[in-house]
mmCIF file of C-alpha atoms in Angstrom:
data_model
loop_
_atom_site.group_PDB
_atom_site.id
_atom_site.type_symbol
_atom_site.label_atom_id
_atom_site.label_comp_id
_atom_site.label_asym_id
_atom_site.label_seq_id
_atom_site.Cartn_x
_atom_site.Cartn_y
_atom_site.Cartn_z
ATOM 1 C CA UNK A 1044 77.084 19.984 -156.444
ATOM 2 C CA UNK A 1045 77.934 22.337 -153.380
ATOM 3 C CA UNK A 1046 79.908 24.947 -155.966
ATOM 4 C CA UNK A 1047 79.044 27.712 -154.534
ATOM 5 C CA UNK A 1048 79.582 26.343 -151.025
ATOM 6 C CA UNK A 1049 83.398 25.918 -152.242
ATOM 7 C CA UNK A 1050 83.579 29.190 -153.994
ATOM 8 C CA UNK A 1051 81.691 31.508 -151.588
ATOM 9 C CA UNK A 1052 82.985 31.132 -148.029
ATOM 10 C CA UNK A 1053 81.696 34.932 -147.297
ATOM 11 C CA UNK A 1054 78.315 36.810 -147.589
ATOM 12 C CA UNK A 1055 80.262 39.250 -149.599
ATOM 13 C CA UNK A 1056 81.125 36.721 -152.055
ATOM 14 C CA UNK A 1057 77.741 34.710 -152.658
ATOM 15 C CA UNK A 1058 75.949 38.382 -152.878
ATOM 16 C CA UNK A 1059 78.438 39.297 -155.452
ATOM 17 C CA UNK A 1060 77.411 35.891 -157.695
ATOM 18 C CA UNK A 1061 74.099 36.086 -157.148
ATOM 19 C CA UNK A 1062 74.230 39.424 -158.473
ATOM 20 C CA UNK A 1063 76.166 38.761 -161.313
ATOM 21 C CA UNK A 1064 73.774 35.707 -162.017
ATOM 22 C CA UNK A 1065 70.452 37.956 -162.172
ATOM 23 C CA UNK A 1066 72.003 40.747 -164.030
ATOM 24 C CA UNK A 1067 72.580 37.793 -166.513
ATOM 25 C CA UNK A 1068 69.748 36.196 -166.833
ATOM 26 C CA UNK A 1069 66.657 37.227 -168.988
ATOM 27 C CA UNK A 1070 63.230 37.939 -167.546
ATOM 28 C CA UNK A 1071 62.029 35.042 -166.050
ATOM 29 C CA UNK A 1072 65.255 33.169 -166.435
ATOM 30 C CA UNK A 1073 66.302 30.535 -163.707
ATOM 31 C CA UNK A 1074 68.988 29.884 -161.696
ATOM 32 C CA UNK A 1075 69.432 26.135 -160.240
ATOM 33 C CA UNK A 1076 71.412 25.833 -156.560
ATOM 34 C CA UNK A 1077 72.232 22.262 -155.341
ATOM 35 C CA UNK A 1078 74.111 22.029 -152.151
ATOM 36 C CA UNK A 1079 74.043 19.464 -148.576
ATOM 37 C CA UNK A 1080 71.227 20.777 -146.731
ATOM 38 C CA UNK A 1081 73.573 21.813 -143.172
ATOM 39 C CA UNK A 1082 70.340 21.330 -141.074
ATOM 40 C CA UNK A 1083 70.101 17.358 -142.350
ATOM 41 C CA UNK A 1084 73.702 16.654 -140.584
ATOM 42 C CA UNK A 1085 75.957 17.841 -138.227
ATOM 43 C CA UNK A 1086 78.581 19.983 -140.306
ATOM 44 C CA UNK A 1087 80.960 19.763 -137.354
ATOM 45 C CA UNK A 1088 81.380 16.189 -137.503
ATOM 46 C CA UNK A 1089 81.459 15.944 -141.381
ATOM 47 C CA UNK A 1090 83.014 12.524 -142.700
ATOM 48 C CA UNK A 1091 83.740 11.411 -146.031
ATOM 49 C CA UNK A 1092 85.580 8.535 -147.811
ATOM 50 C CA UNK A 1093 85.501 6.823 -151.050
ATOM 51 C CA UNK A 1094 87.593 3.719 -152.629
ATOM 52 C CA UNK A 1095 87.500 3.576 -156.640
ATOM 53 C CA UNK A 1096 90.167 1.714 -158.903
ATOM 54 C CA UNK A 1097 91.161 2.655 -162.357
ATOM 55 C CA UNK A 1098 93.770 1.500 -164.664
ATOM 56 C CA UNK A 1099 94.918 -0.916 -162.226
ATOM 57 C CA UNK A 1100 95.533 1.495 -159.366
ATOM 58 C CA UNK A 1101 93.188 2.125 -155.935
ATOM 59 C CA UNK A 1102 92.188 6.148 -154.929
ATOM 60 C CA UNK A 1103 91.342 6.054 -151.294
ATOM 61 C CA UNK A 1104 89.857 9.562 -150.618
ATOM 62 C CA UNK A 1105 89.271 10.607 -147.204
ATOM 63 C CA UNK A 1106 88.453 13.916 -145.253
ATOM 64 C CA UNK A 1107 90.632 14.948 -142.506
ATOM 65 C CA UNK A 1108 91.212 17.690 -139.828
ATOM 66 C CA UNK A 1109 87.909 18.975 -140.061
ATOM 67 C CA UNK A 1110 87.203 21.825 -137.827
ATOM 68 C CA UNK A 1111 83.446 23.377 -138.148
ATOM 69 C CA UNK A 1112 82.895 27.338 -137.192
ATOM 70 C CA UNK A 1113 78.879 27.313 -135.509
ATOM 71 C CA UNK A 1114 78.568 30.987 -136.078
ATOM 72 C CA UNK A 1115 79.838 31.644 -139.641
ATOM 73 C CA UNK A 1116 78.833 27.414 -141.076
ATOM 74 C CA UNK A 1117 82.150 27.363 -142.426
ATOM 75 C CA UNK A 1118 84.071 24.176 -142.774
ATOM 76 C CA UNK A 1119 88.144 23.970 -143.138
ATOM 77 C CA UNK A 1120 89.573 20.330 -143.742
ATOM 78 C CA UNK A 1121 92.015 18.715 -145.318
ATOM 79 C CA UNK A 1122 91.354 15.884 -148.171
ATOM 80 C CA UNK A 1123 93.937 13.000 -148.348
ATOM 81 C CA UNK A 1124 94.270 10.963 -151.175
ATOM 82 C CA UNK A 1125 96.199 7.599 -151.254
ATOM 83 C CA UNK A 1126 97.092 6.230 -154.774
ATOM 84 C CA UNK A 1127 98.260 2.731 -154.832
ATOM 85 C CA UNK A 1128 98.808 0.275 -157.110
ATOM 86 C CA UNK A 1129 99.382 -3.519 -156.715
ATOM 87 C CA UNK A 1130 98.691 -3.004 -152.991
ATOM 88 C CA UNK A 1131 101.835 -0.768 -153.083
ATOM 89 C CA UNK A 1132 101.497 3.519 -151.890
ATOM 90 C CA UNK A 1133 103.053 5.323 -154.941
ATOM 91 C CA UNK A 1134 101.659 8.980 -153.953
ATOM 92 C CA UNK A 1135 100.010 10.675 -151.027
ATOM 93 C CA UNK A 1136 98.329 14.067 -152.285
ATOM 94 C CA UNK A 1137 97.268 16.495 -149.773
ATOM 95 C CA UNK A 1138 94.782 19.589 -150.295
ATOM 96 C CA UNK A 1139 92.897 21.622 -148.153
ATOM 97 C CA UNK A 1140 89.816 23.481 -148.776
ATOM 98 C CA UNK A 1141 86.505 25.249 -147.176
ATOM 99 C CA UNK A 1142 82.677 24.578 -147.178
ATOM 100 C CA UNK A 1143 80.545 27.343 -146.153
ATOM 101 C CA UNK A 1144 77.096 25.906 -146.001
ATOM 102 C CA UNK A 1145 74.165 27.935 -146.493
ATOM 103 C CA UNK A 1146 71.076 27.470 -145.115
ATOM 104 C CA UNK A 1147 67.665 28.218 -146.779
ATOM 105 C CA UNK A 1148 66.787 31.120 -144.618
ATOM 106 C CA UNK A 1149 70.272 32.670 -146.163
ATOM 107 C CA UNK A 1150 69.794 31.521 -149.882
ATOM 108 C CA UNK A 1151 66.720 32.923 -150.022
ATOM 109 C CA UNK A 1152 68.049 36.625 -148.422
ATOM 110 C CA UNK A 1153 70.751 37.114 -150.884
ATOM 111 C CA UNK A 1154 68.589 36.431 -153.596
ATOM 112 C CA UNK A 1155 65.914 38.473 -152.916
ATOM 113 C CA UNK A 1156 69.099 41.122 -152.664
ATOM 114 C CA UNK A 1157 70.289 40.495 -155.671
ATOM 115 C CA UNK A 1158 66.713 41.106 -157.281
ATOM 116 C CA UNK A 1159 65.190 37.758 -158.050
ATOM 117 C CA UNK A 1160 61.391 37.864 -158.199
ATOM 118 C CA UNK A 1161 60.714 34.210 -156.538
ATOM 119 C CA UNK A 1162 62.835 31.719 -155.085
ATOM 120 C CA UNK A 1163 61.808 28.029 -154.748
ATOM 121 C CA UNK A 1164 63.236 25.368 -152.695
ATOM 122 C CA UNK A 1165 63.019 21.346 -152.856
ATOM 123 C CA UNK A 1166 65.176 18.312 -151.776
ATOM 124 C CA UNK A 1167 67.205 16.126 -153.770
ATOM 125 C CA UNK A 1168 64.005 14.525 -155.298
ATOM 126 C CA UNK A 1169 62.370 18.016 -156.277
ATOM 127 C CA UNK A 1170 59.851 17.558 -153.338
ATOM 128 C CA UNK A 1171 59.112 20.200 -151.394
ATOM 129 C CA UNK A 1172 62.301 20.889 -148.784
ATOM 130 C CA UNK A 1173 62.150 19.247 -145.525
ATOM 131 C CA UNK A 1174 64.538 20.149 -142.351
ATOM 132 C CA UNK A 1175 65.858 16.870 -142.817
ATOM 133 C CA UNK A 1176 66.288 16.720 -146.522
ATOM 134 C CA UNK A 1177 70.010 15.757 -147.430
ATOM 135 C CA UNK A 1178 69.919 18.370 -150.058
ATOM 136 C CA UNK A 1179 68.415 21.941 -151.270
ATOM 137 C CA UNK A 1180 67.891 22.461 -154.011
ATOM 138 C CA UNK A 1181 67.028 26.358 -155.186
ATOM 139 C CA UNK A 1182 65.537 27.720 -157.995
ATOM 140 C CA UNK A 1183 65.244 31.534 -157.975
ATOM 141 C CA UNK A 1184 63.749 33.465 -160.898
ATOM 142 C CA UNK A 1185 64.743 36.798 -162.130
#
């Protein structure tokens, strides 16, 4: 779920794994992408929050700070996490991180680079992708 849009924030980097993927793979071996489609929602304005509770204490998670680059799709934020228990704040953890999001048209360019023979794409329900799909999902053969 987005990996590689956490791990490869640069062409450079993504070519690199993709690389390293095929030269792995046997002959007709497959390798499975799943990552937010960036044409489905606007990146710059990317929100996300979630409440669980375990062992008696409450995680609030929330997305912060976000700042969206239009020409290289990459995404800087910061993630907040509030920990309480018994209604009470006992820690406040702070990380930040970056998205890169890669479109189809890009997905299927480094892999034909790295020498996979077909690439695939479909949506979150393995139907064919649509521009407003929430997710692609890739599956490029060696």
């Amino acid at each position: 779920w987005n990996t590689v849009a956490e791990i490869g924030t640069s062409k450079s980097a993504v070519s690199t794994l993709f690389e390293a993927v095929a030269g792995s793979l046997k002959q007709a071996g497959r390798f499975v992408l799943d990552q937010d489609n960036p044409s489905a929602f606007d990146a710059g304005d990317f929100k996300f929050s979630s409440v669980s509770e375990r062992d008696g204490r409450t995680y609030e998670t929330a997305f912060e700070e976000c700042e969206f680059d239009e020409e290289t799709h990459v995404l800087k934020a910061r993630e907040v996490v509030k920990i309480t228990e018994n209604g009470r704040e006992i820690e406040t953890l702070r990380s930040e991180f970056s998205y890169r999001w890669w479109t189809k048209a890009e997905l299927a360019d480094l892999c034909e680079k790295a020498g996979f023979s077909r690439v695939e794409f479909y949506d979150e329900t393995f139907a064919n992708l649509r521009e407003s799909s929430e997710r692609i999902v890739m599956v490029a053969t060696r």
